[in-house]
Amino acid sequence: METIQDLQQLRSIVGEPGELTINKIYDHLNEQASDFITRSPFLVLSTVNEDGMPTASPKGDIPGFVHQADERTLYMPERKGNRLVISYQNVLATKKVGLIFLLPQCSETLRVSGHAELVTDEELCTKLDARGPAILLLKVTVTEAYFHCGKAFIRSNLWKPEHWPDASRISFGREIGDQIGKGADFVEDLDAQVLERYKDSL
């Protein structure tokens, strides 16, 4: 196995992007991007810590849950979660984010990169109250935005129910119980608590 060492070696394998592909990249949110965001109920938030270690976190709510103030400014509401705030610790450290917006049954995705900060604004937090007022806001100043083609979704048949596996659920009771040496009763009880939180604490 050979490790690719530099850009020249990488380009020798994958080639150069075409001129038209390069020209799809904007430094702001154009009309199509804005419309996509107003309809999107889900995104993946990517951040990096001060040591350069990345992480990605799913974020979702009602369609259009991310508020667009102008062509370069987005506000994403934060809801109740696990309080690890790993992504937000990274924002405090490096102030850089990447977002991928998804739209159900659409093969294309919207990629947005920019500078980020955590803010509080009582009026805007109250406005973004789909499930009660937001507890804080992630403000993103857009530096790059473009649509990614749909090949990954087409190849994976992601939006085709006939290709989906049987429904399943992860046991957080097992994940945590295995780590701290707890048995079946603990697993069953914690899994039941998680299901209740899904119903009552979104």
Short mmCIF file of C-alpha atoms in Angstrom, two decimals, residues 57-178:
data_model
loop_
_atom_site.label_atom_id
_atom_site.label_comp_id
_atom_site.label_asym_id
_atom_site.label_seq_id
_atom_site.Cartn_x
_atom_site.Cartn_y
_atom_site.Cartn_z
CA SER A 57 -22.51 16.55 14.36
CA PRO A 58 -26.06 16.11 12.99
CA LYS A 59 -28.49 19.00 13.49
CA GLY A 60 -32.16 18.94 12.59
CA ASP A 61 -35.50 20.62 13.20
CA ILE A 62 -38.46 21.87 11.17
CA PRO A 63 -37.71 22.81 7.52
CA GLY A 64 -35.95 26.16 7.41
CA PHE A 65 -34.81 25.96 11.04
CA VAL A 66 -31.60 27.79 10.12
CA HIS A 67 -32.32 31.52 9.87
CA GLN A 68 -30.70 33.47 7.04
CA ALA A 69 -30.19 37.13 7.94
CA ASP A 70 -28.55 38.05 4.63
CA GLU A 71 -26.52 36.47 1.84
CA ARG A 72 -23.52 35.95 4.12
CA THR A 73 -25.05 35.39 7.57
CA LEU A 74 -26.77 32.34 9.05
CA TYR A 75 -28.05 31.65 12.56
CA MET A 76 -28.59 28.06 13.70
CA PRO A 77 -30.62 27.58 16.90
CA GLU A 78 -29.32 25.22 19.55
CA ARG A 79 -31.79 22.93 21.31
CA LYS A 80 -31.46 20.71 24.36
CA GLY A 81 -28.91 17.95 23.81
CA ASN A 82 -26.35 15.80 25.57
CA ARG A 83 -24.44 18.88 26.81
CA LEU A 84 -21.09 17.54 25.64
CA VAL A 85 -20.92 20.63 23.34
CA ILE A 86 -17.87 19.22 21.56
CA SER A 87 -18.66 21.14 18.37
CA TYR A 88 -19.19 24.38 20.25
CA GLN A 89 -15.96 23.98 22.19
CA ASN A 90 -14.29 23.72 18.79
CA VAL A 91 -16.06 26.88 17.61
CA LEU A 92 -14.74 28.73 20.65
CA ALA A 93 -11.24 27.47 19.88
CA THR A 94 -10.99 27.88 16.09
CA LYS A 95 -14.13 29.75 14.91
CA LYS A 96 -14.36 27.67 11.72
CA VAL A 97 -17.25 25.49 10.54
CA GLY A 98 -18.50 23.54 7.57
CA LEU A 99 -22.17 22.74 6.97
CA ILE A 100 -23.83 20.27 4.64
CA PHE A 101 -27.55 20.93 4.19
CA LEU A 102 -29.76 18.02 3.11
CA LEU A 103 -33.24 17.96 1.64
CA PRO A 104 -35.23 14.69 1.74
CA GLN A 105 -35.47 13.02 -1.67
CA CYS A 106 -33.06 15.53 -3.22
CA SER A 107 -29.77 14.02 -4.38
CA GLU A 108 -27.89 17.33 -4.33
CA THR A 109 -26.58 18.86 -1.10
CA LEU A 110 -25.51 22.38 -0.20
CA ARG A 111 -22.03 22.83 1.24
CA VAL A 112 -21.31 25.97 3.26
CA SER A 113 -18.07 26.99 4.96
CA GLY A 114 -17.38 30.01 7.10
CA HIS A 115 -16.34 31.67 10.31
CA ALA A 116 -18.48 31.01 13.37
CA GLU A 117 -19.24 32.35 16.80
CA LEU A 118 -21.70 31.52 19.56
CA VAL A 119 -24.15 34.28 20.39
CA THR A 120 -27.24 34.94 22.48
CA ASP A 121 -30.07 37.17 21.31
CA GLU A 122 -33.34 36.95 23.22
CA GLU A 123 -35.48 38.24 20.36
CA LEU A 124 -34.03 35.89 17.74
CA CYS A 125 -33.93 32.91 20.13
CA THR A 126 -37.63 33.47 20.78
CA LYS A 127 -38.36 33.83 17.06
CA LEU A 128 -36.71 30.48 16.34
CA ASP A 129 -39.06 28.71 18.75
CA ALA A 130 -40.20 25.62 16.84
CA ARG A 131 -39.72 23.57 20.02
CA GLY A 132 -39.44 26.39 22.51
CA PRO A 133 -36.93 29.26 22.39
CA ALA A 134 -33.39 28.39 21.32
CA ILE A 135 -30.90 28.34 24.20
CA LEU A 136 -28.18 29.96 22.05
CA LEU A 137 -27.31 30.56 18.40
CA LEU A 138 -24.48 29.53 16.14
CA LYS A 139 -23.73 32.50 13.90
CA VAL A 140 -22.00 31.61 10.62
CA THR A 141 -20.41 34.21 8.37
CA VAL A 142 -20.32 32.51 4.98
CA THR A 143 -17.05 32.45 3.04
CA GLU A 144 -17.88 29.67 0.57
CA ALA A 145 -21.06 28.00 -0.66
CA TYR A 146 -21.80 25.55 -3.45
CA PHE A 147 -23.99 22.63 -4.38
CA HIS A 148 -22.51 19.14 -4.38
CA CYS A 149 -23.70 16.83 -7.15
CA GLY A 150 -26.00 13.92 -6.33
CA LYS A 151 -23.74 10.98 -7.22
CA ALA A 152 -23.21 9.83 -3.62
CA PHE A 153 -26.96 9.66 -2.98
CA ILE A 154 -27.64 7.99 -6.32
CA ARG A 155 -24.92 5.38 -5.79
CA SER A 156 -26.12 4.62 -2.27
CA ASN A 157 -29.85 4.55 -3.15
CA LEU A 158 -30.32 6.56 0.03
CA TRP A 159 -33.73 7.96 -0.85
CA LYS A 160 -35.13 4.68 -2.23
CA PRO A 161 -37.11 2.83 0.48
CA GLU A 162 -36.85 -0.47 -1.39
CA HIS A 163 -33.10 -0.42 -0.70
CA TRP A 164 -33.35 0.43 2.99
CA PRO A 165 -32.35 -2.13 5.65
CA ASP A 166 -34.82 -3.16 8.33
CA ALA A 167 -35.48 -0.46 10.91
CA SER A 168 -33.14 -0.58 13.89
CA ARG A 169 -32.16 1.47 16.93
CA ILE A 170 -28.88 1.90 18.79
CA SER A 171 -28.88 0.87 22.46
CA PHE A 172 -27.32 3.68 24.48
CA GLY A 173 -27.84 1.50 27.53
CA ARG A 174 -25.48 -1.06 26.04
CA GLU A 175 -23.00 1.58 24.84
CA ILE A 176 -22.70 3.08 28.32
CA GLY A 177 -23.26 -0.12 30.28
CA ASP A 178 -20.38 -1.90 28.53
#
